[in-house]
Coordinates of C-alpha atoms in Angstrom, one line a residue:
Chain H
M1 CA -25.2 115.5 137.3
E2 CA -25.3 111.2 138.6
T3 CA -24.1 108.2 137.8
T4 CA -26.6 105.2 138.8
K5 CA -25.1 101.6 139.2
S6 CA -26.2 98.6 140.7
I7 CA -24.0 97.6 144.0
N8 CA -25.5 94.2 145.2
G9 CA -28.5 95.0 143.3
I10 CA -29.3 98.2 145.0
K11 CA -29.7 100.9 142.6
M12 CA -27.4 103.8 143.5
A13 CA -27.4 107.6 142.4
F14 CA -23.7 108.9 141.7
S15 CA -23.2 112.6 142.3
H16 CA -20.6 114.8 141.7
L17 CA -17.8 112.5 141.1
D18 CA -15.6 115.1 138.7
K19 CA -15.6 117.3 141.7
I20 CA -12.1 118.0 142.7
F21 CA -11.6 116.2 145.6
W22 CA -7.6 116.7 146.2
P23 CA -6.9 120.1 144.7
D24 CA -2.9 119.5 144.3
E25 CA -3.0 115.4 143.0
G26 CA -7.0 117.2 141.3
Y27 CA -8.1 113.5 143.0
T28 CA -11.6 113.2 142.6
K29 CA -14.8 112.4 144.4
G30 CA -15.0 109.6 142.6
D31 CA -11.7 108.4 142.7
V32 CA -12.9 108.2 146.5
I33 CA -15.9 105.5 145.5
D34 CA -12.9 104.4 143.2
Y35 CA -10.7 103.1 146.7
Y36 CA -13.4 102.1 149.2
N37 CA -15.0 100.0 146.1
K38 CA -11.6 98.0 145.4
V39 CA -10.7 98.1 149.0
Y40 CA -14.2 97.4 150.4
P41 CA -12.9 93.3 151.1
H42 CA -10.2 94.8 154.0
I43 CA -12.1 97.5 155.1
I44 CA -15.0 96.3 156.0
K45 CA -14.1 93.9 158.4
Y46 CA -12.7 97.2 160.0
M47 CA -16.6 98.5 160.3
K48 CA -18.9 95.8 160.3
E49 CA -21.6 95.8 163.4
R50 CA -20.5 99.6 164.6
P51 CA -21.6 102.3 164.7
E52 CA -19.9 105.1 162.6
S53 CA -19.4 108.7 163.2
L54 CA -19.7 111.1 159.9
L55 CA -17.2 113.5 158.6
R56 CA -18.7 114.8 155.7
M57 CA -16.6 116.7 153.6
P58 CA -18.3 117.8 150.4
N59 CA -15.7 120.0 149.9
G60 CA -12.7 117.5 149.2
L61 CA -9.8 119.4 151.0
A62 CA -11.3 123.3 150.1
D63 CA -12.3 123.1 153.8
K64 CA -12.3 121.0 157.1
G65 CA -16.3 119.4 156.2
F66 CA -18.5 118.4 159.2
F67 CA -19.6 116.1 161.2
Q68 CA -23.1 114.7 160.9
K69 CA -25.1 113.6 163.7
D70 CA -28.3 111.4 163.1
A71 CA -26.8 110.6 160.0
G72 CA -29.6 107.9 159.8
L73 CA -32.7 109.3 159.7
N74 CA -31.4 110.9 156.0
A75 CA -30.1 107.5 154.4
P76 CA -32.3 104.7 151.9
E77 CA -33.6 102.3 154.1
W78 CA -31.1 99.8 153.4
V79 CA -28.7 101.3 155.1
K80 CA -28.6 99.9 158.7
H81 CA -28.8 102.3 161.9
V82 CA -29.7 102.4 165.0
P83 CA -30.5 105.0 167.7
L84 CA -28.0 105.1 170.6
H85 CA -28.1 107.5 173.7
S86 CA -25.7 110.1 173.2
E87 CA -24.9 111.9 176.6
S88 CA -23.1 114.5 175.0
A89 CA -25.7 115.9 173.4
E90 CA -28.4 114.2 176.1
K91 CA -30.9 112.9 173.6
D92 CA -31.0 109.6 171.1
I93 CA -28.3 110.0 167.4
N94 CA -28.9 107.6 165.1
Y95 CA -26.1 106.3 163.7
I96 CA -25.2 104.6 160.4
I97 CA -23.9 100.8 160.7
C98 CA -21.9 99.8 158.0
N99 CA -22.3 96.5 156.8
D100 CA -21.5 96.1 153.3
K101 CA -21.2 97.3 150.3
P102 CA -23.4 99.7 149.6
T103 CA -23.2 101.5 152.5
L104 CA -19.6 101.8 152.6
L105 CA -20.3 103.3 149.1
Y106 CA -23.2 105.8 150.4
L107 CA -20.9 107.0 152.6
A108 CA -18.4 108.0 149.8
N109 CA -20.9 109.5 148.0
L110 CA -21.8 111.2 151.4
G111 CA -18.2 112.7 150.9
C112 CA -16.7 110.6 153.6
I113 CA -12.9 110.8 152.9
E114 CA -12.6 109.3 156.6
M115 CA -14.1 105.5 157.6
N116 CA -14.7 106.3 161.8
P117 CA -16.2 103.5 163.1
W118 CA -16.5 102.1 167.3
N119 CA -14.2 100.7 168.9
S120 CA -17.3 99.0 170.1
R121 CA -20.0 96.8 168.0
L122 CA -23.3 96.6 168.5
D123 CA -23.6 93.3 170.6
T124 CA -20.8 94.7 172.8
L125 CA -22.0 98.4 172.6
D126 CA -20.1 98.7 176.0
K127 CA -17.3 96.4 175.4
P128 CA -14.0 97.8 173.2
D129 CA -13.3 94.6 170.8
Y130 CA -9.5 96.9 171.6
F131 CA -8.0 100.1 173.2
V132 CA -5.8 102.4 171.0
M133 CA -1.9 104.1 171.6
D134 CA -2.5 107.1 168.8
I135 CA 0.8 109.0 168.7
D136 CA 0.2 112.3 167.7
P137 CA 3.3 114.2 167.1
S138 CA 4.2 117.9 167.1
E139 CA 4.7 120.4 164.4
Q140 CA 8.4 120.2 165.1
N141 CA 8.7 116.8 166.6
T142 CA 10.7 114.5 163.5
F143 CA 9.4 110.8 162.5
E144 CA 11.5 109.1 164.5
Q145 CA 10.5 110.7 167.3
V146 CA 7.1 108.7 166.2
I147 CA 9.0 106.3 165.6
E148 CA 11.0 106.0 169.0
T149 CA 8.2 106.2 171.0
A150 CA 6.5 103.1 168.9
N151 CA 9.1 100.9 170.4
V152 CA 9.0 102.3 173.6
I153 CA 5.2 101.2 173.8
K154 CA 5.5 98.1 171.8
E155 CA 8.6 97.1 174.4
L156 CA 6.4 97.4 177.6
L157 CA 3.8 95.7 175.8
D158 CA 5.7 93.4 175.1
K159 CA 6.8 92.8 178.9
A160 CA 3.1 92.3 179.2
G161 CA 2.7 89.6 177.7
A162 CA 0.0 92.4 175.2
A163 CA -0.4 91.8 171.5
S164 CA 0.2 95.0 169.6
F165 CA -1.0 95.7 165.7
P166 CA 0.8 98.8 164.6
K167 CA -1.4 101.2 162.3
T168 CA -0.2 104.8 160.2
S169 CA -2.8 107.4 161.1
G170 CA -2.5 108.5 157.4
A171 CA -1.0 111.7 158.3
T172 CA 1.6 112.1 160.4
G173 CA 1.4 109.5 163.5
I174 CA 0.9 106.1 164.1
H175 CA -1.8 104.3 166.3
I176 CA -0.9 101.0 168.0
Y177 CA -3.9 98.7 169.0
V178 CA -3.9 96.2 171.6
P179 CA -7.0 93.5 171.1
L180 CA -9.4 92.9 174.4
G181 CA -11.9 90.6 173.1
A182 CA -14.6 92.9 174.1
K183 CA -14.5 91.2 177.9
Y184 CA -13.0 94.9 179.2
T185 CA -15.2 98.1 179.9
Y186 CA -13.7 101.4 178.7
E187 CA -12.8 102.6 181.7
Q188 CA -10.6 99.5 181.8
A189 CA -9.5 100.1 179.2
K190 CA -9.2 103.6 179.1
N191 CA -6.6 103.0 182.5
F192 CA -4.6 100.1 180.9
A193 CA -3.2 102.9 178.6
N194 CA -3.7 105.4 179.8
T195 CA -1.0 103.3 182.4
I196 CA 0.8 101.9 179.2
A197 CA 1.1 106.7 178.6
I198 CA 2.7 107.5 181.5
M199 CA 5.1 104.6 181.7
T200 CA 6.3 105.5 178.1
Q201 CA 6.0 109.0 179.1
E202 CA 8.3 108.3 182.0
Q203 CA 10.8 106.3 179.7
L204 CA 10.8 109.3 176.6
P205 CA 10.4 112.5 179.2
D206 CA 12.1 115.0 176.3
F207 CA 9.9 114.5 173.9
T208 CA 6.8 113.1 174.9
S209 CA 4.0 114.4 176.8
L210 CA 0.1 113.7 178.0
E211 CA -0.9 117.3 178.2
R212 CA -3.9 117.3 176.4
T213 CA -4.8 121.0 175.9
L214 CA -2.5 122.3 172.9
S215 CA -1.5 125.2 174.1
K216 CA 0.1 123.5 177.4
R217 CA 1.7 120.7 175.2
G218 CA 3.6 123.2 173.3
K219 CA 5.4 122.3 169.8
K220 CA 8.3 120.0 170.8
H221 CA 6.1 116.7 172.4
I222 CA 4.0 113.9 171.1
Y223 CA 1.1 113.8 172.4
I224 CA 0.3 110.1 173.6
D225 CA -3.3 109.8 173.5
Y226 CA -4.9 107.3 175.6
L227 CA -8.8 109.1 175.6
Q228 CA -9.3 107.9 172.1
N229 CA -10.8 104.9 174.7
R230 CA -14.1 106.6 174.9
K231 CA -17.3 105.1 174.2
G232 CA -18.2 106.9 170.7
Q233 CA -14.2 108.1 170.5
T234 CA -13.2 107.2 167.2
L235 CA -10.3 107.3 164.9
A236 CA -10.0 106.8 161.5
C237 CA -10.0 102.8 161.1
A238 CA -7.2 100.9 159.3
Y239 CA -7.2 101.1 155.8
S240 CA -9.2 104.7 155.7
L241 CA -8.6 107.3 154.0
R242 CA -7.3 110.9 155.0
P243 CA -8.8 113.9 153.7
K244 CA -3.8 114.9 154.0
A245 CA -2.1 115.7 150.9
G246 CA -1.4 111.8 149.0
A247 CA -5.0 111.3 149.4
T248 CA -2.7 108.5 152.5
V249 CA -4.3 105.7 153.4
S250 CA -3.8 104.7 157.4
T251 CA -2.2 101.6 156.5
P252 CA -1.6 98.3 158.6
L253 CA 2.5 98.1 160.0
D254 CA 4.7 95.1 160.5
W255 CA 6.6 95.8 164.3
K256 CA 9.6 95.1 161.9
E257 CA 8.7 98.3 159.3
V258 CA 8.5 100.2 162.1
K259 CA 11.8 101.2 162.4
K260 CA 14.1 104.4 160.7
G261 CA 13.3 104.9 156.6
L262 CA 9.1 104.5 157.6
H263 CA 7.2 106.7 155.6
P264 CA 3.6 107.5 156.8
S265 CA 3.1 109.4 152.9
D266 CA 4.4 106.2 150.9
F267 CA 1.2 104.4 151.8
T268 CA -1.4 106.2 149.5
M269 CA -5.1 104.9 148.0
N270 CA -3.0 104.5 144.6
N271 CA -0.4 101.2 146.4
I272 CA -2.0 100.3 149.2
I273 CA -4.4 97.8 147.4
K274 CA -1.0 96.6 145.8
R275 CA -0.1 96.3 149.3
I276 CA -2.1 94.0 150.3
E277 CA -1.8 91.8 147.6
K278 CA 1.4 91.1 148.7
K279 CA 1.5 91.5 152.2
G280 CA -2.9 90.4 153.4
D281 CA -4.4 91.7 156.2
L282 CA -1.4 92.5 158.6
F283 CA -4.4 93.7 161.0
S284 CA -6.6 90.8 161.8
G285 CA -4.9 89.7 165.3
V286 CA -7.3 93.2 166.6
L287 CA -10.6 91.5 166.4
L288 CA -8.8 88.5 167.5
K289 CA -8.2 87.2 171.1
G290 CA -8.3 89.9 173.4
I291 CA -5.3 89.9 176.5
D292 CA -5.8 89.2 180.0
M293 CA -5.4 92.6 181.3
M294 CA -5.2 91.6 184.6
K295 CA -2.0 88.8 183.8
C296 CA -0.4 91.9 181.9
I297 CA -0.4 94.1 185.0
K298 CA 1.1 91.7 187.1
Q299 CA 3.6 91.1 184.0
L300 CA 4.2 95.0 183.9
E301 CA 4.4 95.2 188.4
S302 CA 6.8 91.9 188.6
K303 CA 9.6 94.6 185.8
Chain E
M1 CA 44.8 80.6 155.7
H2 CA 43.4 80.8 152.7
A3 CA 45.2 81.0 148.9
I4 CA 43.9 83.5 147.1
W5 CA 45.7 82.6 143.7
S6 CA 47.6 79.7 143.0
G7 CA 49.6 79.5 139.7
A8 CA 53.3 78.7 139.6
I9 CA 56.9 81.2 139.3
G10 CA 58.5 81.1 136.2
F11 CA 62.2 81.2 136.2
G12 CA 64.1 80.5 132.9
L13 CA 63.0 77.2 132.3
V14 CA 61.8 75.8 135.2
N15 CA 58.1 76.4 136.7
I16 CA 57.8 76.7 140.6
P17 CA 54.6 76.0 141.4
V18 CA 53.2 78.0 144.1
K19 CA 50.2 79.5 146.2
L20 CA 49.7 83.1 146.8
Y21 CA 48.7 84.3 150.6
S22 CA 47.8 87.4 151.9
A23 CA 50.9 88.7 153.8
T24 CA 48.3 91.5 156.2
Q25 CA 45.5 91.3 158.1
E26 CA 43.5 94.1 159.4
S27 CA 43.8 95.5 162.9
S28 CA 41.6 98.1 163.7
L29 CA 38.7 96.9 165.6
D30 CA 35.3 95.1 164.6
L31 CA 32.4 97.6 164.6
D32 CA 29.6 97.3 163.3
M33 CA 26.9 99.3 161.6
L34 CA 22.9 99.5 163.3
D35 CA 20.2 101.3 162.9
K36 CA 20.0 104.0 165.6
N37 CA 16.3 102.5 166.7
G38 CA 16.6 99.5 167.7
H39 CA 19.6 98.7 166.7
A40 CA 19.5 95.6 164.2
N41 CA 22.4 95.1 161.5
I42 CA 22.5 97.1 158.7
H43 CA 23.7 94.9 155.9
Y44 CA 23.9 95.9 152.0
A45 CA 21.6 94.9 149.1
R46 CA 22.8 94.6 145.3
I47 CA 19.4 96.0 144.0
N48 CA 18.6 96.4 139.9
A49 CA 18.1 100.0 139.8
K50 CA 15.4 99.4 137.2
T51 CA 13.1 96.9 139.9
G52 CA 14.1 98.5 142.7
K53 CA 14.5 94.6 143.3
E54 CA 17.2 92.5 144.8
V55 CA 19.7 90.3 142.9
P56 CA 21.9 87.7 143.8
W57 CA 25.4 87.3 143.1
A58 CA 25.0 84.0 141.5
N59 CA 22.7 86.9 139.2
I60 CA 25.7 88.7 139.1
V61 CA 27.8 89.6 135.9
K62 CA 30.4 92.2 134.6
G63 CA 29.5 93.9 131.1
Y64 CA 31.1 96.4 129.6
K65 CA 29.3 99.7 127.8
Y66 CA 30.0 99.2 124.1
N67 CA 27.7 101.1 121.5
D68 CA 24.8 101.4 122.6
G69 CA 24.5 97.8 124.6
Y70 CA 26.8 95.6 127.0
V71 CA 28.5 93.5 126.6
V72 CA 29.1 90.9 128.4
L73 CA 31.7 89.4 130.2
T74 CA 32.2 85.8 132.0
D75 CA 35.6 84.0 133.7
A76 CA 36.4 82.2 131.2
D77 CA 36.3 85.9 129.0
F78 CA 39.5 86.8 131.4
E79 CA 40.9 83.5 131.2
K80 CA 41.3 84.3 127.9
V81 CA 42.7 88.2 127.9
S82 CA 46.3 86.9 129.0
P83 CA 46.0 82.7 129.4
Q84 CA 49.9 82.6 130.7
K85 CA 49.9 85.7 133.2
S86 CA 46.8 84.4 134.9
K87 CA 48.7 81.4 135.5
M88 CA 52.4 82.3 136.1
I89 CA 54.6 84.9 137.3
D90 CA 57.2 85.5 134.6
I91 CA 60.3 86.7 136.0
N92 CA 61.6 89.6 133.5
D93 CA 64.5 90.6 135.7
F94 CA 66.4 91.1 139.0
V95 CA 67.2 94.1 140.9
K96 CA 69.5 95.4 143.7
A97 CA 66.5 95.9 146.3
E98 CA 67.4 100.3 147.4
E99 CA 66.9 100.4 143.0
I100 CA 63.0 100.4 143.8
N101 CA 61.8 102.8 145.9
T102 CA 59.8 102.6 148.5
T103 CA 56.9 104.2 147.1
F104 CA 56.6 102.0 144.4
Y105 CA 55.7 99.3 147.5
D106 CA 52.1 97.9 147.5
T107 CA 50.3 95.2 149.3
P108 CA 52.6 92.0 150.8
Y109 CA 52.0 88.3 150.3
Y110 CA 53.8 85.1 150.7
L111 CA 54.2 82.2 148.6
S112 CA 54.4 79.0 149.1
P113 CA 55.2 75.7 147.4
T114 CA 52.9 73.8 146.3
K115 CA 53.1 70.0 145.3
G116 CA 56.8 69.5 143.5
G117 CA 57.7 72.2 143.5
E118 CA 59.7 72.3 146.8
R119 CA 63.5 72.3 146.0
A120 CA 62.6 74.9 143.1
Y121 CA 61.4 77.0 145.6
V122 CA 64.1 76.9 148.6
L123 CA 66.7 76.7 145.6
L124 CA 65.1 80.6 144.5
R125 CA 65.2 81.2 147.9
E126 CA 69.0 81.0 148.7
A127 CA 69.8 82.4 144.9
L128 CA 68.1 85.1 145.5
K129 CA 69.6 85.7 149.2
Q130 CA 73.2 85.0 148.1
S131 CA 73.1 87.1 145.6
G132 CA 71.5 89.7 147.3
K133 CA 68.8 90.8 144.7
I134 CA 65.0 90.4 144.3
A135 CA 63.1 89.4 141.0
I136 CA 60.9 91.3 139.4
G137 CA 57.9 90.0 137.6
Q138 CA 54.5 90.2 136.4
F139 CA 51.2 88.7 136.4
V140 CA 47.6 88.9 136.7
L141 CA 45.8 88.7 139.9
R142 CA 42.0 89.6 140.0
N143 CA 42.0 90.5 136.5
K144 CA 44.5 93.0 136.6
E145 CA 47.9 93.3 135.4
S146 CA 50.2 93.2 138.5
L147 CA 53.7 93.8 139.1
C148 CA 55.8 92.5 142.3
I149 CA 59.0 92.3 143.5
L150 CA 59.7 88.6 145.1
K151 CA 61.9 88.6 148.1
P152 CA 63.7 86.1 149.9
Q153 CA 62.7 86.8 153.8
D154 CA 63.8 84.3 156.0
D155 CA 62.3 81.1 155.4
V156 CA 59.4 82.5 152.8
I157 CA 59.3 84.4 149.7
L158 CA 58.3 87.9 149.7
L159 CA 55.6 88.7 147.3
Q160 CA 55.2 92.3 147.0
K161 CA 52.7 93.8 144.8
I162 CA 54.5 97.3 143.7
R163 CA 53.3 99.5 141.4
F164 CA 53.6 100.4 137.8
A165 CA 55.5 103.4 136.7
E166 CA 52.8 105.9 135.9
E167 CA 50.5 105.2 139.0
I168 CA 52.9 107.3 140.8
R169 CA 52.9 110.9 140.6
S170 CA 55.3 113.5 141.1
Y171 CA 55.9 116.3 143.9
E172 CA 57.2 118.6 141.2
D173 CA 54.5 121.0 142.7
L174 CA 55.1 121.2 145.7
G175 CA 57.9 123.9 145.7
I176 CA 59.8 122.1 148.0
P177 CA 63.2 124.4 147.9
K178 CA 66.5 123.5 146.2
N179 CA 68.8 125.8 147.0
I180 CA 68.8 126.6 150.6
T181 CA 72.6 125.3 152.4
V182 CA 73.3 124.0 155.9
K183 CA 75.3 125.5 158.4
P184 CA 77.5 122.8 159.0
A185 CA 77.3 123.0 163.2
E186 CA 74.0 122.2 162.6
L187 CA 73.9 119.3 159.9
K188 CA 76.3 117.7 163.4
M189 CA 74.1 118.9 165.8
A190 CA 71.4 117.1 164.0
H191 CA 73.5 113.9 163.3
S192 CA 74.0 113.6 166.9
L193 CA 69.9 113.3 167.4
I194 CA 69.7 111.2 165.4
N195 CA 72.1 109.0 166.3
Q196 CA 71.3 109.1 169.9
L197 CA 67.9 107.6 168.6
T198 CA 69.2 104.8 167.0
P199 CA 68.4 102.0 168.8
K200 CA 71.1 98.9 168.7
K201 CA 69.2 96.6 167.4
F202 CA 65.4 98.2 166.0
S203 CA 62.1 96.5 166.4
I204 CA 59.2 97.1 164.9
S205 CA 56.6 95.0 168.0
K206 CA 57.5 97.8 169.8
Y207 CA 55.2 100.2 168.2
K208 CA 51.3 100.0 168.6
D209 CA 48.4 101.4 167.9
T210 CA 46.7 102.2 171.2
Y211 CA 43.6 103.7 169.8
D212 CA 41.9 100.8 169.4
E213 CA 42.7 99.8 172.9
D214 CA 41.2 103.3 173.9
L215 CA 38.2 102.6 172.1
M216 CA 38.1 99.4 173.6
K217 CA 38.5 100.8 176.9
I218 CA 35.5 103.0 176.1
I219 CA 33.5 100.9 175.0
K220 CA 33.7 98.5 178.1
A221 CA 33.1 101.5 180.4
K222 CA 29.7 101.1 178.5
A223 CA 28.8 98.4 178.2
K224 CA 29.3 98.5 182.0
G225 CA 27.4 101.2 182.7
K226 CA 23.4 102.7 181.8
K227 CA 22.2 100.8 178.9
I228 CA 21.3 102.5 175.7
T229 CA 19.2 100.1 174.5
A230 CA 16.7 98.5 176.9
P231 CA 15.0 101.1 178.9
K232 CA 14.2 100.1 182.7
F233 CA 10.9 99.6 183.9
K234 CA 11.4 99.0 187.3
I235 CA 11.3 102.8 188.2
I236 CA 7.4 102.8 188.0
H237 CA 5.7 106.6 189.3
N238 CA 3.0 106.6 191.3
K239 CA 0.9 107.4 189.3
S240 CA 1.0 104.1 187.2
K241 CA 0.7 102.0 190.5
D242 CA -2.6 104.3 191.6
L243 CA -4.0 103.6 188.4
M244 CA -2.1 99.8 188.5
E245 CA -3.8 99.0 191.8
Q246 CA -7.7 101.3 190.6
L247 CA -6.9 98.4 187.5
K248 CA -6.8 95.9 189.8
A249 CA -9.6 96.4 191.8
S250 CA -12.6 97.0 188.9
L251 CA -11.0 93.3 187.0
D252 CA -11.1 91.9 189.7
T253 CA -15.3 92.9 190.7
G254 CA -15.4 91.9 187.4
T255 CA -14.6 88.8 187.6
R256 CA -16.5 88.0 190.7
K257 CA -19.7 89.2 189.8
K258 CA -19.1 86.9 186.6
A259 CA -18.2 83.4 188.9
S260 CA -21.3 85.0 191.8

């Protein structure tokens, strides 16, 4: 059950291409590899030089899969990997770095539906390129509320003079990225995100919360998660597939699109390439000039 | 005012060139439709049902479904229907105003004479006034056969569209009682009430649409009160204040380190 293909001069073996990953839609593992093969030129910008957390789902959506640590040790020799000290594991962990197409397709062949790169690159591992506001709704929130929350965050960031780039999470939420240009520590990034989160929650006390524990948060509040801005913490990156119904993709948005009528389920692996061809890469600003955090805080204070 | 039609009144052997103007205007408050989130204006788009793409006005035509396809009609086609009527208000009858029930009355328009038609226009207006009659005519307005009356009103000749007989419903089905007799005393009382409420000179302008005024009051009050769109960021919780101070301190040491 192996298919061998030559990618960039590397002979790669792909296995179980017919395996159904999305039972409802009938999409297969082959479709996942196919998608990443097509989206490679766009997604790779957001993966290059970043340690990758591996969420492997070799059975597709049938089970929750597992996080693989030390993936680098089992990888073929042409896959770049680096040992990084993990505080939680109290030892070095071998991370895969995805810098090219063969590696991306290797990850897909391992059953990685999602791509979860770090917020910082190897050269500046302690300084993230951006911070993320993760708007994560609970069961009883509407997507309209997610949109409203995103717009309040946008308004605050506008007042601070900070550029911001929204994308669908690919599930039910929205991620907002703010470029930092690898100038600030994870701690500073987290604190700034926390400030924005507190101010947002003050604007929308009825249906947002900063309470991390699900049981305390309840089912009626959107979690404004600023804690994704810690070293080693990862989110599905732009153009990553998600193991969700419809094979949705975490899709960069134009702020103009973040209004009623937006449905995250509209963006799937079947139409995203067309969208990129039409709209271009709406997320490229995330990796460009970072904000001046001191200036932003002073602006926020003055208002 | 914009003329919405131009042509002529055909009255015997005389043609009176005229333009038609709307005699009415909307008096309700102009409310805009907005998106609840962010208050962007809503606008309509004409969408191609097949492609889902918007179609500009210039590319929109009218068609009639005929057999399996559409027959597309152009302005020239509409003009061909009854070339006479689309440029001519043909006067057929003169009647007493009370012969036409108000049920038939539809939209009113003003007619004004165009160059060379002034004398004939005044002649028709004065003749109508003196005879105490109104003219009944037919013409085509916006691709629709229209029945109308021409009626003098001070200086102007009013053109009022009236409905065709087939557009008026019968009230037979409503079961209005027919054989109830009224007592003379009651009738007398009703008469005196009517007389009491009859002004010496009636002026319709004393009736005002106060709904809009009242709505405007609410709008002004709302505009004065809390702003609904722009949340105020003035009140900063101590928690975020502390955090910002902490953050500023950490940024400060960062730059100092760099400088040294």
